[in-house]
mmCIF file of C-alpha atoms and ligand atoms in Angstrom:
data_model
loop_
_atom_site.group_PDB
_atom_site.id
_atom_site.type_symbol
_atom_site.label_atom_id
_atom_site.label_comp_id
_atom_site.label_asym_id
_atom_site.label_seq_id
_atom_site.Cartn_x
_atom_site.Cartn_y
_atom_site.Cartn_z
ATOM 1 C CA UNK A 1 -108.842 -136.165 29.617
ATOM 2 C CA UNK A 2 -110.972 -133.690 31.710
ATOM 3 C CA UNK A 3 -113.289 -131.720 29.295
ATOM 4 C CA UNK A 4 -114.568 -128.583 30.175
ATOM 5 C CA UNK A 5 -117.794 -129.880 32.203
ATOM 6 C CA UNK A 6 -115.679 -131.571 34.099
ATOM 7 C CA UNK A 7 -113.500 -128.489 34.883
ATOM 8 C CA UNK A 8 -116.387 -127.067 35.692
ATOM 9 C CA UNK A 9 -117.321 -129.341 37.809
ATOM 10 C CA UNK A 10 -114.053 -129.805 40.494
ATOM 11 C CA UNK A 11 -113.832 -125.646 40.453
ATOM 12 C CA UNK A 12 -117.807 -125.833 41.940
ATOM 13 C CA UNK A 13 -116.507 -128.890 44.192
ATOM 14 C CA UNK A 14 -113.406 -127.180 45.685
ATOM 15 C CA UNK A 15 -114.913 -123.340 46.016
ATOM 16 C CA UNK A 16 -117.074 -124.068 49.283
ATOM 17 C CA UNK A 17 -114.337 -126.251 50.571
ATOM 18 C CA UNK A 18 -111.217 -123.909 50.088
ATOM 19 C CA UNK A 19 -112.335 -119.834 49.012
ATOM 20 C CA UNK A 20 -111.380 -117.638 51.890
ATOM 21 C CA UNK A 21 -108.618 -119.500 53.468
ATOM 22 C CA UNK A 22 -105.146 -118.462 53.579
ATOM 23 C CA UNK A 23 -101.940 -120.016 52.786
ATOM 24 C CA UNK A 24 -99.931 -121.227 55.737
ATOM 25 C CA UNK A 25 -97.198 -122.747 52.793
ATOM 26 C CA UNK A 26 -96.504 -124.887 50.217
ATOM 27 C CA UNK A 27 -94.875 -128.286 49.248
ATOM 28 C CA UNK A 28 -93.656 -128.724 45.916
ATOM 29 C CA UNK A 29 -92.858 -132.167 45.541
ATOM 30 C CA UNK A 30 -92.285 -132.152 41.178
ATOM 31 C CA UNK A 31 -90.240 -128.827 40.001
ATOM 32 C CA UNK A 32 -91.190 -128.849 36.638
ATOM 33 C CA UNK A 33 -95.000 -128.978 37.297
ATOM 34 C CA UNK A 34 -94.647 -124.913 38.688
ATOM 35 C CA UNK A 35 -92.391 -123.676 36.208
ATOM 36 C CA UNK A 36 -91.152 -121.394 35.713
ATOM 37 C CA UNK A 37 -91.116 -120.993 39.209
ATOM 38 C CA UNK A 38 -88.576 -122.774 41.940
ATOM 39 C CA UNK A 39 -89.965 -124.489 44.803
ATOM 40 C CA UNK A 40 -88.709 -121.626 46.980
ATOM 41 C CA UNK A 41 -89.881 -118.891 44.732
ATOM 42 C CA UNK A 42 -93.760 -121.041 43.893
ATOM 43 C CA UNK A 43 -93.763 -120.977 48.442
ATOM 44 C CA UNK A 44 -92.292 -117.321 48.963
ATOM 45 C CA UNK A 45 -95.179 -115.826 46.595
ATOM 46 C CA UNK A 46 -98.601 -118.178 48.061
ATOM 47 C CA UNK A 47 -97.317 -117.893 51.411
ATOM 48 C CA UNK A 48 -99.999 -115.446 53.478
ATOM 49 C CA UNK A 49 -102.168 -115.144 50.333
ATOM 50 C CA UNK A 50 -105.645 -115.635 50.845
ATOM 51 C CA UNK A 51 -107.796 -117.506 47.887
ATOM 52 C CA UNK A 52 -110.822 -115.019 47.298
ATOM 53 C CA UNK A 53 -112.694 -117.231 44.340
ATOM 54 C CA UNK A 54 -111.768 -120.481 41.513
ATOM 55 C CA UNK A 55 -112.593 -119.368 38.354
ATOM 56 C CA UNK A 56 -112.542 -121.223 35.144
ATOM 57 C CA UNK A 57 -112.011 -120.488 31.379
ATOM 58 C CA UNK A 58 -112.003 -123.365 29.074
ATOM 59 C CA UNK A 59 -110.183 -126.166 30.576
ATOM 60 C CA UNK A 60 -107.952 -123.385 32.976
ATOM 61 C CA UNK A 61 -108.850 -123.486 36.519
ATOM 62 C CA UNK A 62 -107.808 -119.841 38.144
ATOM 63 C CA UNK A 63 -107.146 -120.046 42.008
ATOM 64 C CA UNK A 64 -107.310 -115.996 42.412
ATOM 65 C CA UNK A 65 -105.244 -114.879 45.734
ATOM 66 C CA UNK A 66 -104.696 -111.795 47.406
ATOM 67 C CA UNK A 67 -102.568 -110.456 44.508
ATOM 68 C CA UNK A 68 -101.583 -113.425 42.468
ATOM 69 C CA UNK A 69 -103.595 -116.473 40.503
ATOM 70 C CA UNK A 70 -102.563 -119.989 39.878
ATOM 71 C CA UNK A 71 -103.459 -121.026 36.409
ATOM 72 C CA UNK A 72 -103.737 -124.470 37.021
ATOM 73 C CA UNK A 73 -104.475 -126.844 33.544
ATOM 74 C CA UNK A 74 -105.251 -130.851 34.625
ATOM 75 C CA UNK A 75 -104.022 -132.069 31.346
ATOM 76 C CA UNK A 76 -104.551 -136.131 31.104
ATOM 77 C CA UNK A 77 -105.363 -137.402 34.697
ATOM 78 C CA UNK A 78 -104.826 -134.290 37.578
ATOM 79 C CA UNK A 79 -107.420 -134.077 40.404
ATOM 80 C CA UNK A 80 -107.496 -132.025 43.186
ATOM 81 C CA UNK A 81 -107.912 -133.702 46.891
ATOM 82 C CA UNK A 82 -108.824 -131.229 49.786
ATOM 83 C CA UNK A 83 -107.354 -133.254 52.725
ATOM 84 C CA UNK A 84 -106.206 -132.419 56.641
ATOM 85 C CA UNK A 85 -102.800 -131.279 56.160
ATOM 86 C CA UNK A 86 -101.611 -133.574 58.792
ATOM 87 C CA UNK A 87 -102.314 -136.880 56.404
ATOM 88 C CA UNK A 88 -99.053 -137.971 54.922
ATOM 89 C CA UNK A 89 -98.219 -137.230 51.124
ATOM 90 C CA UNK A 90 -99.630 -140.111 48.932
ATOM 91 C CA UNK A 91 -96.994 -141.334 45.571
ATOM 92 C CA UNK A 92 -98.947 -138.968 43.285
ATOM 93 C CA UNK A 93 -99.258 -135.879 45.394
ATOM 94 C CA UNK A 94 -96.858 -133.597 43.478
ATOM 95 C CA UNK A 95 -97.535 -130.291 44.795
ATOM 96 C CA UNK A 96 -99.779 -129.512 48.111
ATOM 97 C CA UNK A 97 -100.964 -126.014 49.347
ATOM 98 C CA UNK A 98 -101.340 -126.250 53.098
ATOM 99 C CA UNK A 99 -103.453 -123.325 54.189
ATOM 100 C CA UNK A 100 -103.628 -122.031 58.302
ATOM 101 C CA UNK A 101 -106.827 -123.883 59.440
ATOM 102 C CA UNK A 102 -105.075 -127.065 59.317
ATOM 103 C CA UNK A 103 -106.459 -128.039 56.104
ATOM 104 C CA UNK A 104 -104.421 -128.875 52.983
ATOM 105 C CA UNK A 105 -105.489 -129.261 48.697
ATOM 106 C CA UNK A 106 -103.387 -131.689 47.070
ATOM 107 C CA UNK A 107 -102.929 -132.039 43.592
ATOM 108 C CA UNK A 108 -102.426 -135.052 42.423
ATOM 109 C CA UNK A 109 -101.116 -136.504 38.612
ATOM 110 C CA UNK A 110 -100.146 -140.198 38.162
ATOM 111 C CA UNK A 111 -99.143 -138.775 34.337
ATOM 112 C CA UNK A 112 -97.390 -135.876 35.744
ATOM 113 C CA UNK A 113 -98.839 -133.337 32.364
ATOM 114 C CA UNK A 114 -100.472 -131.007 34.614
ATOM 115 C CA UNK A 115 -98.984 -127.176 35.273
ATOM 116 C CA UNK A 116 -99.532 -125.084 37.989
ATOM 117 C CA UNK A 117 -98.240 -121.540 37.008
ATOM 118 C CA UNK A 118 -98.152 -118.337 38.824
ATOM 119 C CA UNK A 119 -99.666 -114.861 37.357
ATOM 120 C CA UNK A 120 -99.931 -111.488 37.732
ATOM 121 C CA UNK A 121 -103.707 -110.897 37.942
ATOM 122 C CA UNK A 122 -103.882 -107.946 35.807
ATOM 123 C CA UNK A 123 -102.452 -109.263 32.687
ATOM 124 C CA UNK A 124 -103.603 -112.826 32.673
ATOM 125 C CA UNK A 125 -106.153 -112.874 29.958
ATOM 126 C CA UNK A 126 -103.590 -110.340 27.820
ATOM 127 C CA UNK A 127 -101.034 -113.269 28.064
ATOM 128 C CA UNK A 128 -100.222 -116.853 26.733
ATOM 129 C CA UNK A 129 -101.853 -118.936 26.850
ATOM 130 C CA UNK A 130 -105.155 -117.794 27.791
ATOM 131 C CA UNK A 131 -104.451 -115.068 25.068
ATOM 132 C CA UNK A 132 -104.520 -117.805 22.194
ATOM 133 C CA UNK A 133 -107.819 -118.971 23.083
ATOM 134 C CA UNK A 134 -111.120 -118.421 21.492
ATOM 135 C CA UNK A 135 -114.826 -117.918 22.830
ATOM 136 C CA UNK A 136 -116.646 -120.844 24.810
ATOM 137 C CA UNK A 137 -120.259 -121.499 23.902
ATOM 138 C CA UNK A 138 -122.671 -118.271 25.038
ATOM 139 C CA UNK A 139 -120.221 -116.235 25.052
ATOM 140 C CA UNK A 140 -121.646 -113.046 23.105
ATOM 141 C CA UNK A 141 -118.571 -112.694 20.258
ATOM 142 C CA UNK A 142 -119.214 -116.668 19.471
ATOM 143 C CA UNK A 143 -121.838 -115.382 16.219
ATOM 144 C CA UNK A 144 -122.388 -116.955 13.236
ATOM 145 C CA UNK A 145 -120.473 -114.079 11.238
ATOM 146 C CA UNK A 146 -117.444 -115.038 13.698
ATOM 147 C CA UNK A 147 -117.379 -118.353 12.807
ATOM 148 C CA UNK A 148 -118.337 -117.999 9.170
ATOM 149 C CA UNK A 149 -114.724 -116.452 8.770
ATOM 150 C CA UNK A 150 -113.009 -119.134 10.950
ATOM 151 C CA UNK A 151 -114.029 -121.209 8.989
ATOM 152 C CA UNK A 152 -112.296 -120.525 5.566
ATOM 153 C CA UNK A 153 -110.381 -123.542 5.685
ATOM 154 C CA UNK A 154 -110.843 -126.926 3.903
ATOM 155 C CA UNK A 155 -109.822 -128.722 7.091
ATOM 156 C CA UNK A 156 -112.851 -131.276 8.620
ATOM 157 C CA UNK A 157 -115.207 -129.167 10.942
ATOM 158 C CA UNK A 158 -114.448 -131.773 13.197
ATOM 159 C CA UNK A 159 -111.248 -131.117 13.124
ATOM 160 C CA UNK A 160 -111.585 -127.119 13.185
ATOM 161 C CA UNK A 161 -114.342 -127.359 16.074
ATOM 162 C CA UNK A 162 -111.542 -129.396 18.435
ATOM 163 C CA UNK A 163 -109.517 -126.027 17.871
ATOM 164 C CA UNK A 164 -109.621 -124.432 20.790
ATOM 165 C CA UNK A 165 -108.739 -121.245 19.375
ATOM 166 C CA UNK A 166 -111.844 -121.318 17.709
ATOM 167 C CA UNK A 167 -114.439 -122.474 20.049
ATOM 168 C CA UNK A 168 -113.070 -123.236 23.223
ATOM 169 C CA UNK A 169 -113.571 -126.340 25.609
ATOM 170 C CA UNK A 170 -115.032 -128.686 23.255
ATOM 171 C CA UNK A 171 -113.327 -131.623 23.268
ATOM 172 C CA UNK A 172 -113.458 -135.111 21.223
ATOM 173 C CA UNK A 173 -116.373 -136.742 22.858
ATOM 174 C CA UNK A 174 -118.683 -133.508 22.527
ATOM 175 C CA UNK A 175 -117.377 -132.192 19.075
ATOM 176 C CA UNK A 176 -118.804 -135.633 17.654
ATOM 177 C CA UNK A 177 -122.751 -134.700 19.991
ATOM 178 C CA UNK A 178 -122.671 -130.931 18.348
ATOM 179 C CA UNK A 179 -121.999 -132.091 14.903
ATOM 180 C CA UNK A 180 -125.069 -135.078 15.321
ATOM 181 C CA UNK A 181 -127.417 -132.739 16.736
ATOM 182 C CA UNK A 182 -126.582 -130.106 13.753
ATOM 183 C CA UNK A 183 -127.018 -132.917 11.351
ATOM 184 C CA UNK A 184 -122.769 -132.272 9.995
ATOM 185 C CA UNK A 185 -121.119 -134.922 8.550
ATOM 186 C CA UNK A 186 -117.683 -134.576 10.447
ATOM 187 C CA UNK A 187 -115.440 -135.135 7.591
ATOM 188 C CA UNK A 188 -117.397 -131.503 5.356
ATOM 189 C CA UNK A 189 -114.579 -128.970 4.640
ATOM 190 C CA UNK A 190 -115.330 -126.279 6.883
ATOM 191 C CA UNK A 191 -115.481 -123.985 4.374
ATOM 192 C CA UNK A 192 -118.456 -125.622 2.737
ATOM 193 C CA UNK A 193 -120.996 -124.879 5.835
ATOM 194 C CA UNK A 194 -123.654 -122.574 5.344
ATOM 195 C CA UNK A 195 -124.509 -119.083 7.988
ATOM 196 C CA UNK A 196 -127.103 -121.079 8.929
ATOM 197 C CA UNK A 197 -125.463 -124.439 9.856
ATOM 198 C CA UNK A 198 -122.587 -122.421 11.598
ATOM 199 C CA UNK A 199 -125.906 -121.125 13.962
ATOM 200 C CA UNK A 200 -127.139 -124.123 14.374
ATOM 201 C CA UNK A 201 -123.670 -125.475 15.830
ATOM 202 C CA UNK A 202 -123.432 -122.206 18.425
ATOM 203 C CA UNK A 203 -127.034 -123.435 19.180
ATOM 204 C CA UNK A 204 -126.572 -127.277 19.576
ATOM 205 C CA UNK A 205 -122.811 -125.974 21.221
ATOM 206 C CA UNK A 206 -124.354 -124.123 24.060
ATOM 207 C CA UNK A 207 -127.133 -127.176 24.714
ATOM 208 C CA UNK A 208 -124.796 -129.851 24.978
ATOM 209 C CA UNK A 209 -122.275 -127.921 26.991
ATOM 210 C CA UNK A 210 -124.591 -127.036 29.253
ATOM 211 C CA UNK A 211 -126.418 -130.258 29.730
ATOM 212 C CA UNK A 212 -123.242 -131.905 30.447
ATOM 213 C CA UNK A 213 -122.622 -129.049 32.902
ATOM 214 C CA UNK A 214 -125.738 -130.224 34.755
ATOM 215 C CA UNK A 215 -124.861 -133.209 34.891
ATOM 216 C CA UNK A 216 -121.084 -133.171 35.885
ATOM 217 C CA UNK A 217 -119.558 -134.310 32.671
ATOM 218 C CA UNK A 218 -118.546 -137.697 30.871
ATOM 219 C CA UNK A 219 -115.915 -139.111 32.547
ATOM 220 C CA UNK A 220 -115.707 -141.902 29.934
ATOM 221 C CA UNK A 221 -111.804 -142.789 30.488
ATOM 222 C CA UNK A 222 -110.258 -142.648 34.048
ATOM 223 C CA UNK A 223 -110.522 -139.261 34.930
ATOM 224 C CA UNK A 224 -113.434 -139.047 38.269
ATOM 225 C CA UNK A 225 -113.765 -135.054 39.756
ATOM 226 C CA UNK A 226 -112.296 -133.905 43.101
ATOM 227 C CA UNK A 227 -114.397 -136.072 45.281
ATOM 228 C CA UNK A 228 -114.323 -139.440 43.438
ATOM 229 C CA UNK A 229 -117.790 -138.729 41.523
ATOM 230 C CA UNK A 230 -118.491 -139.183 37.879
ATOM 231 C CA UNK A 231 -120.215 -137.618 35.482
ATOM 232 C CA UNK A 232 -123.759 -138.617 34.414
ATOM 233 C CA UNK A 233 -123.354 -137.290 30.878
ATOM 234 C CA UNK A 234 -122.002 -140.027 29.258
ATOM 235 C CA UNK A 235 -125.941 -141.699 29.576
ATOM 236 C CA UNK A 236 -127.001 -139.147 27.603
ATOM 237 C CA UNK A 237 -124.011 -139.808 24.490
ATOM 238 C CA UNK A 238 -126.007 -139.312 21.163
ATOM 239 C CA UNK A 239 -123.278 -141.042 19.068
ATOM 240 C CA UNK A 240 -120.157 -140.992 20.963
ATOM 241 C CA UNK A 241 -118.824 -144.746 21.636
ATOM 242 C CA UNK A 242 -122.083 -146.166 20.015
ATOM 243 C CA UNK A 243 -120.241 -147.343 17.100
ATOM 244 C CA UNK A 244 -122.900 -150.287 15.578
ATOM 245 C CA UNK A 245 -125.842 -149.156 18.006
ATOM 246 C CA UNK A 246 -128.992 -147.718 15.775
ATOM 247 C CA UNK A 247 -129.135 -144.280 15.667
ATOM 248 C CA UNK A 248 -132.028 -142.610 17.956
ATOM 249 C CA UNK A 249 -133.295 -140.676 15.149
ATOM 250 C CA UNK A 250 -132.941 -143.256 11.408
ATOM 251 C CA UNK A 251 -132.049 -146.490 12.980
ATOM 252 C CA UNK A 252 -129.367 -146.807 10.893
ATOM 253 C CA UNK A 253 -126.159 -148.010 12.485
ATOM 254 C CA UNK A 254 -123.106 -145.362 14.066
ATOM 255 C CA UNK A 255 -120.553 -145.440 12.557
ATOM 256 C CA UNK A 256 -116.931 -144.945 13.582
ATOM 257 C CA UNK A 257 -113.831 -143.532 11.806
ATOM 258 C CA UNK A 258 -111.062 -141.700 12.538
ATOM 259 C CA UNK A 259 -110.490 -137.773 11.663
ATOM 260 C CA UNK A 260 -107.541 -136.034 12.249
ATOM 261 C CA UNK A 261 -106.757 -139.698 14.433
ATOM 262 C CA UNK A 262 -109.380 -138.642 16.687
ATOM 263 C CA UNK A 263 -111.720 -141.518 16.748
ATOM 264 C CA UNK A 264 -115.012 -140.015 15.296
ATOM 265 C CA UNK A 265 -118.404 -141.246 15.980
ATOM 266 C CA UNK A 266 -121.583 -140.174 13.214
ATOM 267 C CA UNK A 267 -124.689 -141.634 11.776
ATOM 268 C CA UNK A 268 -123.703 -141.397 8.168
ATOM 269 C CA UNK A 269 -127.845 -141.471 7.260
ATOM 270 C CA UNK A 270 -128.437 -137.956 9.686
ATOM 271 C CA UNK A 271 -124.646 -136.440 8.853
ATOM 272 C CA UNK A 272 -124.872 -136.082 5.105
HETATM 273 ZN ZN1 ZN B 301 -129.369 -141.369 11.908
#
């Protein structure tokens, strides 16, 4: 699954190839994938709508138009191909915007999971889902006083730090690199962290987010960015799918488990 560096990633990939052209029309080729819009209805509003900017907030991508956004999520395997609209459709292509320069973006889902949903601009954020979601890393309300009351729960932190409406876009692979680098054992009650260790996982939050950033993401399963390239982050895995390798700091070996069935990757020596 895409996290968010790799999110990040395709909407900096597709913004110099697509931002400022306008929609000639669309194809929707898989109904369900723009509900609850038609095919008619998902054509009649993009049609003459210029894209001014992509935006992103967690793992949403937000193509904003003239005076409406797609809210676009990539779920398990989407990608986004920016292709001359005169190519045929490929089997995966499932919905493709073809804009007036003769150029088309085609999303493509072999799993079919991803949505493409049409919203009003001005009440997007005010709205479900992006409504349910909490603050990424850096943003200013994610403080240790925040979290300290999220936290009164005796679920895992692991667990609670995969809820996005806690901390948003942290996924499996870098919930397991935040709690190593703040020195958490995954399976500690949440409620039994300390002000301080709740800084120190805003801290190590922000540094691995934004080193994966820079370097495109993981890209550990299938999933490869808009132009077929994949992340360089997974090099730099601390304890993620090292299970048995020494640890960089003790030596000791990572171990793996599972926590909330997500497997879970920790050096039991470090993670006390
Ligand atoms: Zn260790």
């Amino acid at each position: 699954m895409p996290e968010l560096p790799e999110v990040e990633t395709v909407k900096e990939t597709l913004k110099p190839l697509i931002t400022g052209k306008t929609v000639e029309k669309t194809a929707v080729y898989y109904e369900k994938m723009v509900m609850p819009e038609t095919k008619e209805s998902f054509n009649q509003l993009l049609k003459n709508q210029i894209l001014n900017t992509i935006s992103r907030y967690g793992k949403y991508l937000l193509f904003e138009f003239t005076s409406v956004t797609l809210l676009v999520h990539l779920r398990m395997e989407g990608k986004f191909y920016v292709k001359e609209a005169r190519l045929p459709k490929e089997k995966h292509e499932h919905v493709t915007i073809f804009f007036t320069d003769g150029t088309s973006l085609r999303y493509h889902d072999v799993r079919k999971f991803g949505t493409l949903t049409l919203k009003v601009p001005d009440s997007i954020f005010d709205n479900p889902p992006l409504n349910k979601l909490g603050y990424e890393p850096h943003h200013p309300n994610l403080t240790k006083t925040y979290l300290k009351q999220k936290f009164k729960t005796t679920r895992s932190i692991k667990t609670v730090l995969l809820d996005q409406t806690i901390i948003l876009g942290l996924g499996n692979i870098y919930v397991d690199e935040v709690l190593f680098c703040a020195k958490i054992n995954p399976l500690k009650p949440a409620n039994k962290l300390t002000t301080n260790q709740c800084e120190t996982i805003i801290h190590c939050a922000g540094k691995i987010i934004d080193k994966a950033i820079e370097l495109g993401g993981s890209s550990i399963r299938t999933y490869l960015n808009s132009l077929g390239i994949s992340g360089k982050f997974q090099n730099e895995l601390t304890v993620h799918l090292r299970a048995n390798e020494p640890c960089i700091i003790c030596e000791n070996p990572i171990k793996k488990i599972k926590v909330g069935g997500r497997g879970t990757y920790y050096c039991s020596h470090c993670q006390k």
